[in-house]
Amino acid sequence: KYGAIIVVIIFATFTTFLFLNQQEEDFKKELHFITNTYLERNKQRVKEETDEVYNFIVSERTTAEKKLKEQIKNRVYEAHDIATNIFNHESKPDIDGNLHSSEHIFNSIKYALGPIRFNNGRGYFFIDDIKGNKVLHPIKSLEGKNLLEFKDSNGYQFVKNIVKTIQNKTETFDSYYWYKGTDTSKSYEKISFYKYFEPFNVAIATGEYIDDFENDLKIKLINRIQNVKIGQNGYIFVASTDGVVLSHLNKDFIGTNRINVKNPNGKYIL
């Protein structure tokens, strides 16, 4: 009497079990698919953001020397304009009809340009005459000295190029090694720009140390990267080749060496 009912119940139970099992398998597959799709999309997004930052760094590094040259050239042009305005103004008779001496006018130019500093205080103007004498320099012990035969650490006599610029009444870039401040124990590569100043037959110039400029550029890039966010919680970090963290969302990590740090799965982070 109950045999048929029992068979139906068993069949229904078995069918339900198969159905639920299939549903669970489908759910697992769908979850796996969604998870993988999410991970792949996020991997792609992280890659795109990282590539964008990398390309920005490459672009900035590629154009760095050009920007540096533009920067120092503009500075010299500004100084040249200041010197020209002073010369034009001081060359006119005063209210009593008296004319200033050439020495007075030149000193006025020196007094105007001498104190000017830029690039975080390390940038300054200097002036050389046609004989190779330093007539303006922040290291006062150098003023009045003839450096025509001076050689940098590579043997390059760059003062002769300054003299040549004056002789040709032109302007030019130059690269040589020079000291930082009063420390003469070590010299650093420097790019300079000289521009002829006709009224006194001299060259007005300035320069910038390569390592200082690159350090400023590095700080600029790190600050830019520090503000890059990926979604709500994602970020980009930067580390040197020896494992020192240069940029990170967690500022406590910056400056620390994490080359031996592992994630919970035992894999090295860097």
PDB file of C-alpha atoms in Angstrom:
ATOM      1  CA  LYS A   1       0.000   0.000   0.000  1.00  0.00           C
ATOM      2  CA  TYR A   2       2.753   2.415   0.929  1.00  0.00           C
ATOM      3  CA  GLY A   3       5.358   1.022  -1.396  1.00  0.00           C
ATOM      4  CA  ALA A   4       4.555   3.401  -4.241  1.00  0.00           C
ATOM      5  CA  ILE A   5       4.436   6.372  -1.885  1.00  0.00           C
ATOM      6  CA  ILE A   6       7.809   5.467  -0.377  1.00  0.00           C
ATOM      7  CA  VAL A   7       9.323   5.167  -3.854  1.00  0.00           C
ATOM      8  CA  VAL A   8       7.925   8.575  -4.765  1.00  0.00           C
ATOM      9  CA  ILE A   9       9.267  10.088  -1.536  1.00  0.00           C
ATOM     10  CA  ILE A  10      12.687   8.534  -2.088  1.00  0.00           C
ATOM     11  CA  PHE A  11      12.738   9.675  -5.710  1.00  0.00           C
ATOM     12  CA  ALA A  12      11.609  13.182  -4.738  1.00  0.00           C
ATOM     13  CA  THR A  13      14.219  13.362  -1.993  1.00  0.00           C
ATOM     14  CA  PHE A  14      16.922  12.138  -4.352  1.00  0.00           C
ATOM     15  CA  THR A  15      15.826  14.571  -7.048  1.00  0.00           C
ATOM     16  CA  THR A  16      15.754  17.430  -4.540  1.00  0.00           C
ATOM     17  CA  PHE A  17      19.208  16.434  -3.339  1.00  0.00           C
ATOM     18  CA  LEU A  18      20.526  16.430  -6.898  1.00  0.00           C
ATOM     19  CA  PHE A  19      18.855  19.765  -7.586  1.00  0.00           C
ATOM     20  CA  LEU A  20      20.238  21.388  -4.446  1.00  0.00           C
ATOM     21  CA  ASN A  21      23.639  19.895  -5.113  1.00  0.00           C
ATOM     22  CA  GLN A  22      23.571  21.243  -8.647  1.00  0.00           C
ATOM     23  CA  GLN A  23      22.469  24.629  -7.354  1.00  0.00           C
ATOM     24  CA  GLU A  24      25.355  24.626  -4.904  1.00  0.00           C
ATOM     25  CA  GLU A  25      27.800  23.686  -7.678  1.00  0.00           C
ATOM     26  CA  ASP A  26      26.371  26.407  -9.922  1.00  0.00           C
ATOM     27  CA  PHE A  27      26.641  28.897  -7.081  1.00  0.00           C
ATOM     28  CA  LYS A  28      30.252  27.925  -6.438  1.00  0.00           C
ATOM     29  CA  LYS A  29      31.074  28.251 -10.123  1.00  0.00           C
ATOM     30  CA  GLU A  30      29.326  31.600 -10.343  1.00  0.00           C
ATOM     31  CA  LEU A  31      31.086  32.809  -7.181  1.00  0.00           C
ATOM     32  CA  HIS A  32      34.398  31.595  -8.566  1.00  0.00           C
ATOM     33  CA  PHE A  33      33.715  33.347 -11.851  1.00  0.00           C
ATOM     34  CA  ILE A  34      32.694  36.591 -10.156  1.00  0.00           C
ATOM     35  CA  THR A  35      35.703  36.475  -7.845  1.00  0.00           C
ATOM     36  CA  ASN A  36      38.108  35.822 -10.694  1.00  0.00           C
ATOM     37  CA  THR A  37      36.488  38.501 -12.835  1.00  0.00           C
ATOM     38  CA  TYR A  38      36.713  40.979  -9.963  1.00  0.00           C
ATOM     39  CA  LEU A  39      40.333  40.093  -9.305  1.00  0.00           C
ATOM     40  CA  GLU A  40      41.260  40.308 -12.980  1.00  0.00           C
ATOM     41  CA  ARG A  41      39.528  43.652 -13.371  1.00  0.00           C
ATOM     42  CA  ASN A  42      41.286  44.993 -10.294  1.00  0.00           C
ATOM     43  CA  LYS A  43      44.612  43.590 -11.464  1.00  0.00           C
ATOM     44  CA  GLN A  44      44.089  45.364 -14.771  1.00  0.00           C
ATOM     45  CA  ARG A  45      43.121  48.574 -13.008  1.00  0.00           C
ATOM     46  CA  VAL A  46      46.160  48.404 -10.739  1.00  0.00           C
ATOM     47  CA  LYS A  47      48.358  47.713 -13.756  1.00  0.00           C
ATOM     48  CA  GLU A  48      46.903  50.653 -15.666  1.00  0.00           C
ATOM     49  CA  GLU A  49      47.367  53.001 -12.701  1.00  0.00           C
ATOM     50  CA  THR A  50      50.918  51.749 -12.155  1.00  0.00           C
ATOM     51  CA  ASP A  51      51.733  52.074 -15.859  1.00  0.00           C
ATOM     52  CA  GLU A  52      50.379  55.616 -15.845  1.00  0.00           C
ATOM     53  CA  VAL A  53      52.584  56.573 -12.890  1.00  0.00           C
ATOM     54  CA  TYR A  54      55.576  54.824 -14.463  1.00  0.00           C
ATOM     55  CA  ASN A  55      55.077  56.625 -17.769  1.00  0.00           C
ATOM     56  CA  PHE A  56      54.756  59.925 -15.916  1.00  0.00           C
ATOM     57  CA  ILE A  57      58.066  59.279 -14.150  1.00  0.00           C
ATOM     58  CA  VAL A  58      59.775  58.325 -17.425  1.00  0.00           C
ATOM     59  CA  SER A  59      58.392  61.434 -19.115  1.00  0.00           C
ATOM     60  CA  GLU A  60      59.543  63.714 -16.306  1.00  0.00           C
ATOM     61  CA  ARG A  61      62.974  62.083 -16.246  1.00  0.00           C
ATOM     62  CA  THR A  62      63.334  62.304 -20.030  1.00  0.00           C
ATOM     63  CA  THR A  63      62.538  66.014 -20.107  1.00  0.00           C
ATOM     64  CA  ALA A  64      64.420  66.824 -16.888  1.00  0.00           C
ATOM     65  CA  GLU A  65      67.577  68.175 -18.526  1.00  0.00           C
ATOM     66  CA  LYS A  66      65.559  70.285 -20.952  1.00  0.00           C
ATOM     67  CA  LYS A  67      63.531  71.753 -18.077  1.00  0.00           C
ATOM     68  CA  LEU A  68      66.694  72.379 -16.078  1.00  0.00           C
ATOM     69  CA  LYS A  69      68.270  74.267 -18.982  1.00  0.00           C
ATOM     70  CA  GLU A  70      65.116  76.308 -19.497  1.00  0.00           C
ATOM     71  CA  GLN A  71      65.060  77.127 -15.802  1.00  0.00           C
ATOM     72  CA  ILE A  72      68.635  78.400 -15.544  1.00  0.00           C
ATOM     73  CA  LYS A  73      68.399  80.228 -18.884  1.00  0.00           C
ATOM     74  CA  ASN A  74      65.286  82.076 -17.701  1.00  0.00           C
ATOM     75  CA  ARG A  75      67.085  83.009 -14.485  1.00  0.00           C
ATOM     76  CA  VAL A  76      70.012  84.506 -16.388  1.00  0.00           C
ATOM     77  CA  TYR A  77      67.643  86.407 -18.678  1.00  0.00           C
ATOM     78  CA  GLU A  78      65.957  87.848 -15.588  1.00  0.00           C
ATOM     79  CA  ALA A  79      69.333  88.903 -14.175  1.00  0.00           C
ATOM     80  CA  HIS A  80      70.328  90.362 -17.535  1.00  0.00           C
ATOM     81  CA  ASP A  81      67.111  92.411 -17.584  1.00  0.00           C
ATOM     82  CA  ILE A  82      67.797  93.670 -14.056  1.00  0.00           C
ATOM     83  CA  ALA A  83      71.358  94.639 -15.004  1.00  0.00           C
ATOM     84  CA  THR A  84      70.166  96.363 -18.188  1.00  0.00           C
ATOM     85  CA  ASN A  85      67.515  98.378 -16.333  1.00  0.00           C
ATOM     86  CA  ILE A  86      70.024  99.464 -13.698  1.00  0.00           C
ATOM     87  CA  PHE A  87      72.553 100.442 -16.355  1.00  0.00           C
ATOM     88  CA  ASN A  88      69.982 102.436 -18.324  1.00  0.00           C
ATOM     89  CA  HIS A  89      68.729 104.202 -15.206  1.00  0.00           C
ATOM     90  CA  GLU A  90      72.126 104.888 -13.643  1.00  0.00           C
ATOM     91  CA  SER A  91      73.586 106.125 -16.927  1.00  0.00           C
ATOM     92  CA  LYS A  92      71.231 109.101 -16.908  1.00  0.00           C
ATOM     93  CA  PRO A  93      72.326 112.323 -15.168  1.00  0.00           C
ATOM     94  CA  ASP A  94      71.062 112.766 -11.619  1.00  0.00           C
ATOM     95  CA  ILE A  95      68.955 115.743 -10.539  1.00  0.00           C
ATOM     96  CA  ASP A  96      72.101 117.868 -10.341  1.00  0.00           C
ATOM     97  CA  GLY A  97      73.145 116.888 -13.829  1.00  0.00           C
ATOM     98  CA  ASN A  98      75.983 114.662 -12.653  1.00  0.00           C
ATOM     99  CA  LEU A  99      76.780 111.291 -14.235  1.00  0.00           C
ATOM    100  CA  HIS A 100      77.593 108.203 -12.243  1.00  0.00           C
ATOM    101  CA  SER A 101      80.924 106.550 -12.839  1.00  0.00           C
ATOM    102  CA  SER A 102      81.128 103.170 -14.554  1.00  0.00           C
ATOM    103  CA  GLU A 103      82.404 101.709 -11.289  1.00  0.00           C
ATOM    104  CA  HIS A 104      79.354 103.043  -9.433  1.00  0.00           C
ATOM    105  CA  ILE A 105      76.964 101.627 -12.028  1.00  0.00           C
ATOM    106  CA  PHE A 106      78.654  98.234 -12.055  1.00  0.00           C
ATOM    107  CA  ASN A 107      78.629  98.080  -8.265  1.00  0.00           C
ATOM    108  CA  SER A 108      74.907  98.888  -8.326  1.00  0.00           C
ATOM    109  CA  ILE A 109      74.398  95.871 -10.578  1.00  0.00           C
ATOM    110  CA  LYS A 110      76.492  93.687  -8.267  1.00  0.00           C
ATOM    111  CA  TYR A 111      74.564  94.893  -5.202  1.00  0.00           C
ATOM    112  CA  ALA A 112      71.295  94.049  -6.942  1.00  0.00           C
ATOM    113  CA  LEU A 113      72.248  90.592  -8.214  1.00  0.00           C
ATOM    114  CA  GLY A 114      74.569  89.458  -5.435  1.00  0.00           C
ATOM    115  CA  PRO A 115      71.989  88.768  -2.696  1.00  0.00           C
ATOM    116  CA  ILE A 116      69.492  86.999  -4.968  1.00  0.00           C
ATOM    117  CA  ARG A 117      69.002  83.328  -4.110  1.00  0.00           C
ATOM    118  CA  PHE A 118      66.736  80.674  -5.600  1.00  0.00           C
ATOM    119  CA  ASN A 119      66.362  76.873  -5.803  1.00  0.00           C
ATOM    120  CA  ASN A 120      66.042  76.551  -2.037  1.00  0.00           C
ATOM    121  CA  GLY A 121      68.907  78.965  -1.430  1.00  0.00           C
ATOM    122  CA  ARG A 122      71.561  77.173  -3.466  1.00  0.00           C
ATOM    123  CA  GLY A 123      71.066  79.151  -6.698  1.00  0.00           C
ATOM    124  CA  TYR A 124      72.979  82.378  -7.252  1.00  0.00           C
ATOM    125  CA  PHE A 125      74.337  84.630 -10.009  1.00  0.00           C
ATOM    126  CA  PHE A 126      77.993  85.121 -10.855  1.00  0.00           C
ATOM    127  CA  ILE A 127      79.785  87.428 -13.259  1.00  0.00           C
ATOM    128  CA  ASP A 128      83.096  86.897 -15.059  1.00  0.00           C
ATOM    129  CA  ASP A 129      85.045  89.377 -17.165  1.00  0.00           C
ATOM    130  CA  ILE A 130      86.867  88.829 -20.448  1.00  0.00           C
ATOM    131  CA  LYS A 131      90.146  88.095 -18.645  1.00  0.00           C
ATOM    132  CA  GLY A 132      88.690  85.268 -16.588  1.00  0.00           C
ATOM    133  CA  ASN A 133      88.327  87.238 -13.365  1.00  0.00           C
ATOM    134  CA  LYS A 134      85.471  86.514 -10.985  1.00  0.00           C
ATOM    135  CA  VAL A 135      83.888  89.911 -10.460  1.00  0.00           C
ATOM    136  CA  LEU A 136      80.754  88.642  -8.676  1.00  0.00           C
ATOM    137  CA  HIS A 137      80.443  85.452  -6.661  1.00  0.00           C
ATOM    138  CA  PRO A 138      78.777  84.510  -3.343  1.00  0.00           C
ATOM    139  CA  ILE A 139      82.134  83.229  -2.051  1.00  0.00           C
ATOM    140  CA  LYS A 140      83.762  86.613  -1.583  1.00  0.00           C
ATOM    141  CA  SER A 141      87.246  85.135  -1.415  1.00  0.00           C
ATOM    142  CA  LEU A 142      86.863  84.257  -5.111  1.00  0.00           C
ATOM    143  CA  GLU A 143      85.960  87.787  -6.204  1.00  0.00           C
ATOM    144  CA  GLY A 144      88.854  89.439  -7.973  1.00  0.00           C
ATOM    145  CA  LYS A 145      90.625  86.138  -8.574  1.00  0.00           C
ATOM    146  CA  ASN A 146      91.621  85.034 -12.041  1.00  0.00           C
ATOM    147  CA  LEU A 147      90.400  81.500 -12.752  1.00  0.00           C
ATOM    148  CA  LEU A 148      91.209  81.386 -16.444  1.00  0.00           C
ATOM    149  CA  GLU A 149      93.503  78.382 -16.014  1.00  0.00           C
ATOM    150  CA  PHE A 150      91.340  76.673 -13.396  1.00  0.00           C
ATOM    151  CA  LYS A 151      90.570  73.027 -14.136  1.00  0.00           C
ATOM    152  CA  ASP A 152      87.657  71.079 -12.729  1.00  0.00           C
ATOM    153  CA  SER A 153      88.023  67.517 -11.446  1.00  0.00           C
ATOM    154  CA  ASN A 154      87.960  66.251 -15.048  1.00  0.00           C
ATOM    155  CA  GLY A 155      90.527  68.753 -16.240  1.00  0.00           C
ATOM    156  CA  TYR A 156      88.014  70.953 -18.052  1.00  0.00           C
ATOM    157  CA  GLN A 157      88.859  74.681 -18.128  1.00  0.00           C
ATOM    158  CA  PHE A 158      85.315  76.028 -18.226  1.00  0.00           C
ATOM    159  CA  VAL A 159      86.299  79.627 -17.455  1.00  0.00           C
ATOM    160  CA  LYS A 160      87.869  79.752 -20.910  1.00  0.00           C
ATOM    161  CA  ASN A 161      84.434  78.965 -22.321  1.00  0.00           C
ATOM    162  CA  ILE A 162      83.006  81.896 -20.367  1.00  0.00           C
ATOM    163  CA  VAL A 163      85.700  84.141 -21.868  1.00  0.00           C
ATOM    164  CA  LYS A 164      84.911  82.762 -25.324  1.00  0.00           C
ATOM    165  CA  THR A 165      81.234  83.605 -24.776  1.00  0.00           C
ATOM    166  CA  ILE A 166      82.203  87.194 -23.984  1.00  0.00           C
ATOM    167  CA  GLN A 167      84.521  87.398 -26.972  1.00  0.00           C
ATOM    168  CA  ASN A 168      81.774  86.107 -29.274  1.00  0.00           C
ATOM    169  CA  LYS A 169      79.184  88.365 -27.607  1.00  0.00           C
ATOM    170  CA  THR A 170      76.774  85.465 -27.337  1.00  0.00           C
ATOM    171  CA  GLU A 171      75.274  82.999 -24.834  1.00  0.00           C
ATOM    172  CA  THR A 172      75.745  79.311 -24.184  1.00  0.00           C
ATOM    173  CA  PHE A 173      75.190  76.352 -21.878  1.00  0.00           C
ATOM    174  CA  ASP A 174      78.089  74.571 -20.234  1.00  0.00           C
ATOM    175  CA  SER A 175      78.678  71.559 -18.000  1.00  0.00           C
ATOM    176  CA  TYR A 176      81.500  71.158 -15.493  1.00  0.00           C
ATOM    177  CA  TYR A 177      82.279  70.174 -11.910  1.00  0.00           C
ATOM    178  CA  TRP A 178      82.205  72.761  -9.143  1.00  0.00           C
ATOM    179  CA  TYR A 179      82.116  72.942  -5.355  1.00  0.00           C
ATOM    180  CA  LYS A 180      79.079  73.380  -3.139  1.00  0.00           C
ATOM    181  CA  GLY A 181      79.476  76.349  -0.854  1.00  0.00           C
ATOM    182  CA  THR A 182      82.865  76.683   0.761  1.00  0.00           C
ATOM    183  CA  ASP A 183      83.554  72.934   0.843  1.00  0.00           C
ATOM    184  CA  THR A 184      86.293  72.325  -1.721  1.00  0.00           C
ATOM    185  CA  SER A 185      86.859  68.683  -0.776  1.00  0.00           C
ATOM    186  CA  LYS A 186      84.379  67.418  -3.369  1.00  0.00           C
ATOM    187  CA  SER A 187      82.989  68.791  -6.625  1.00  0.00           C
ATOM    188  CA  TYR A 188      79.659  68.062  -8.282  1.00  0.00           C
ATOM    189  CA  GLU A 189      78.432  68.148 -11.858  1.00  0.00           C
ATOM    190  CA  LYS A 190      76.808  71.438 -12.703  1.00  0.00           C
ATOM    191  CA  ILE A 191      75.014  72.822 -15.750  1.00  0.00           C
ATOM    192  CA  SER A 192      75.433  76.568 -16.248  1.00  0.00           C
ATOM    193  CA  PHE A 193      74.304  79.231 -18.670  1.00  0.00           C
ATOM    194  CA  TYR A 194      76.376  82.288 -19.626  1.00  0.00           C
ATOM    195  CA  LYS A 195      75.017  85.413 -21.316  1.00  0.00           C
ATOM    196  CA  TYR A 196      77.071  88.331 -22.598  1.00  0.00           C
ATOM    197  CA  PHE A 197      76.390  91.736 -21.032  1.00  0.00           C
ATOM    198  CA  GLU A 198      77.675  94.361 -23.452  1.00  0.00           C
ATOM    199  CA  PRO A 199      77.827  97.519 -21.279  1.00  0.00           C
ATOM    200  CA  PHE A 200      80.674  96.074 -19.190  1.00  0.00           C
ATOM    201  CA  ASN A 201      81.951  93.370 -21.529  1.00  0.00           C
ATOM    202  CA  VAL A 202      81.208  90.591 -19.019  1.00  0.00           C
ATOM    203  CA  ALA A 203      79.111  87.448 -18.802  1.00  0.00           C
ATOM    204  CA  ILE A 204      76.236  87.051 -16.347  1.00  0.00           C
ATOM    205  CA  ALA A 205      75.630  83.437 -15.392  1.00  0.00           C
ATOM    206  CA  THR A 206      74.047  80.923 -13.086  1.00  0.00           C
ATOM    207  CA  GLY A 207      73.960  77.156 -12.794  1.00  0.00           C
ATOM    208  CA  GLU A 208      72.416  74.202 -11.017  1.00  0.00           C
ATOM    209  CA  TYR A 209      73.890  70.995  -9.645  1.00  0.00           C
ATOM    210  CA  ILE A 210      72.574  67.883 -11.364  1.00  0.00           C
ATOM    211  CA  ASP A 211      72.166  65.879  -8.158  1.00  0.00           C
ATOM    212  CA  ASP A 212      70.235  68.679  -6.417  1.00  0.00           C
ATOM    213  CA  PHE A 213      67.925  69.109  -9.389  1.00  0.00           C
ATOM    214  CA  GLU A 214      67.302  65.352  -9.576  1.00  0.00           C
ATOM    215  CA  ASN A 215      66.609  65.243  -5.847  1.00  0.00           C
ATOM    216  CA  ASP A 216      64.029  68.034  -6.228  1.00  0.00           C
ATOM    217  CA  LEU A 217      62.521  66.110  -9.126  1.00  0.00           C
ATOM    218  CA  LYS A 218      62.372  62.929  -7.029  1.00  0.00           C
ATOM    219  CA  ILE A 219      60.563  64.765  -4.228  1.00  0.00           C
ATOM    220  CA  LYS A 220      58.110  66.222  -6.750  1.00  0.00           C
ATOM    221  CA  LEU A 221      57.392  62.787  -8.232  1.00  0.00           C
ATOM    222  CA  ILE A 222      57.017  61.116  -4.834  1.00  0.00           C
ATOM    223  CA  ASN A 223      54.558  63.803  -3.710  1.00  0.00           C
ATOM    224  CA  ARG A 224      52.584  63.242  -6.913  1.00  0.00           C
ATOM    225  CA  ILE A 225      52.537  59.465  -6.392  1.00  0.00           C
ATOM    226  CA  GLN A 226      51.572  59.886  -2.740  1.00  0.00           C
ATOM    227  CA  ASN A 227      48.253  61.375  -3.856  1.00  0.00           C
ATOM    228  CA  VAL A 228      47.365  58.603  -6.321  1.00  0.00           C
ATOM    229  CA  LYS A 229      44.476  56.461  -5.085  1.00  0.00           C
ATOM    230  CA  ILE A 230      43.038  53.296  -6.641  1.00  0.00           C
ATOM    231  CA  GLY A 231      39.399  52.944  -5.661  1.00  0.00           C
ATOM    232  CA  GLN A 232      38.621  53.496  -1.997  1.00  0.00           C
ATOM    233  CA  ASN A 233      41.504  51.615  -0.403  1.00  0.00           C
ATOM    234  CA  GLY A 234      44.044  51.099  -3.178  1.00  0.00           C
ATOM    235  CA  TYR A 235      47.283  53.042  -3.409  1.00  0.00           C
ATOM    236  CA  ILE A 236      50.681  52.980  -5.103  1.00  0.00           C
ATOM    237  CA  PHE A 237      53.893  52.695  -3.127  1.00  0.00           C
ATOM    238  CA  VAL A 238      57.482  53.255  -4.233  1.00  0.00           C
ATOM    239  CA  ALA A 239      60.626  51.590  -2.946  1.00  0.00           C
ATOM    240  CA  SER A 240      64.262  51.822  -3.937  1.00  0.00           C
ATOM    241  CA  THR A 241      66.130  48.837  -5.365  1.00  0.00           C
ATOM    242  CA  ASP A 242      67.589  48.095  -1.931  1.00  0.00           C
ATOM    243  CA  GLY A 243      64.156  47.979  -0.281  1.00  0.00           C
ATOM    244  CA  VAL A 244      63.855  51.435   1.279  1.00  0.00           C
ATOM    245  CA  VAL A 245      60.274  52.726   1.073  1.00  0.00           C
ATOM    246  CA  LEU A 246      60.115  56.151  -0.585  1.00  0.00           C
ATOM    247  CA  SER A 247      56.354  56.599  -0.798  1.00  0.00           C
ATOM    248  CA  HIS A 248      53.549  54.764   1.005  1.00  0.00           C
ATOM    249  CA  LEU A 249      50.020  55.353   2.272  1.00  0.00           C
ATOM    250  CA  ASN A 250      51.307  54.473   5.731  1.00  0.00           C
ATOM    251  CA  LYS A 251      53.787  57.264   6.384  1.00  0.00           C
ATOM    252  CA  ASP A 252      55.411  55.214   9.173  1.00  0.00           C
ATOM    253  CA  PHE A 253      56.838  52.935   6.477  1.00  0.00           C
ATOM    254  CA  ILE A 254      58.540  55.774   4.600  1.00  0.00           C
ATOM    255  CA  GLY A 255      62.300  55.620   5.056  1.00  0.00           C
ATOM    256  CA  THR A 256      62.241  52.072   6.448  1.00  0.00           C
ATOM    257  CA  ASN A 257      63.733  49.036   4.743  1.00  0.00           C
ATOM    258  CA  ARG A 258      61.117  46.364   4.023  1.00  0.00           C
ATOM    259  CA  ILE A 259      63.042  44.121   1.667  1.00  0.00           C
ATOM    260  CA  ASN A 260      62.718  41.156   4.042  1.00  0.00           C
ATOM    261  CA  VAL A 261      59.074  41.723   5.007  1.00  0.00           C
ATOM    262  CA  LYS A 262      56.620  38.966   4.015  1.00  0.00           C
ATOM    263  CA  ASN A 263      52.840  38.949   3.663  1.00  0.00           C
ATOM    264  CA  PRO A 264      50.604  36.486   5.615  1.00  0.00           C
ATOM    265  CA  ASN A 265      51.149  33.911   2.839  1.00  0.00           C
ATOM    266  CA  GLY A 266      54.880  33.984   3.356  1.00  0.00           C
ATOM    267  CA  LYS A 267      55.661  35.867   0.136  1.00  0.00           C
ATOM    268  CA  TYR A 268      58.024  38.814   0.069  1.00  0.00           C
ATOM    269  CA  ILE A 269      56.228  42.134  -0.383  1.00  0.00           C
ATOM    270  CA  LEU A 270      59.077  43.717  -2.334  1.00  0.00           C
TER     271      LEU A 270
END
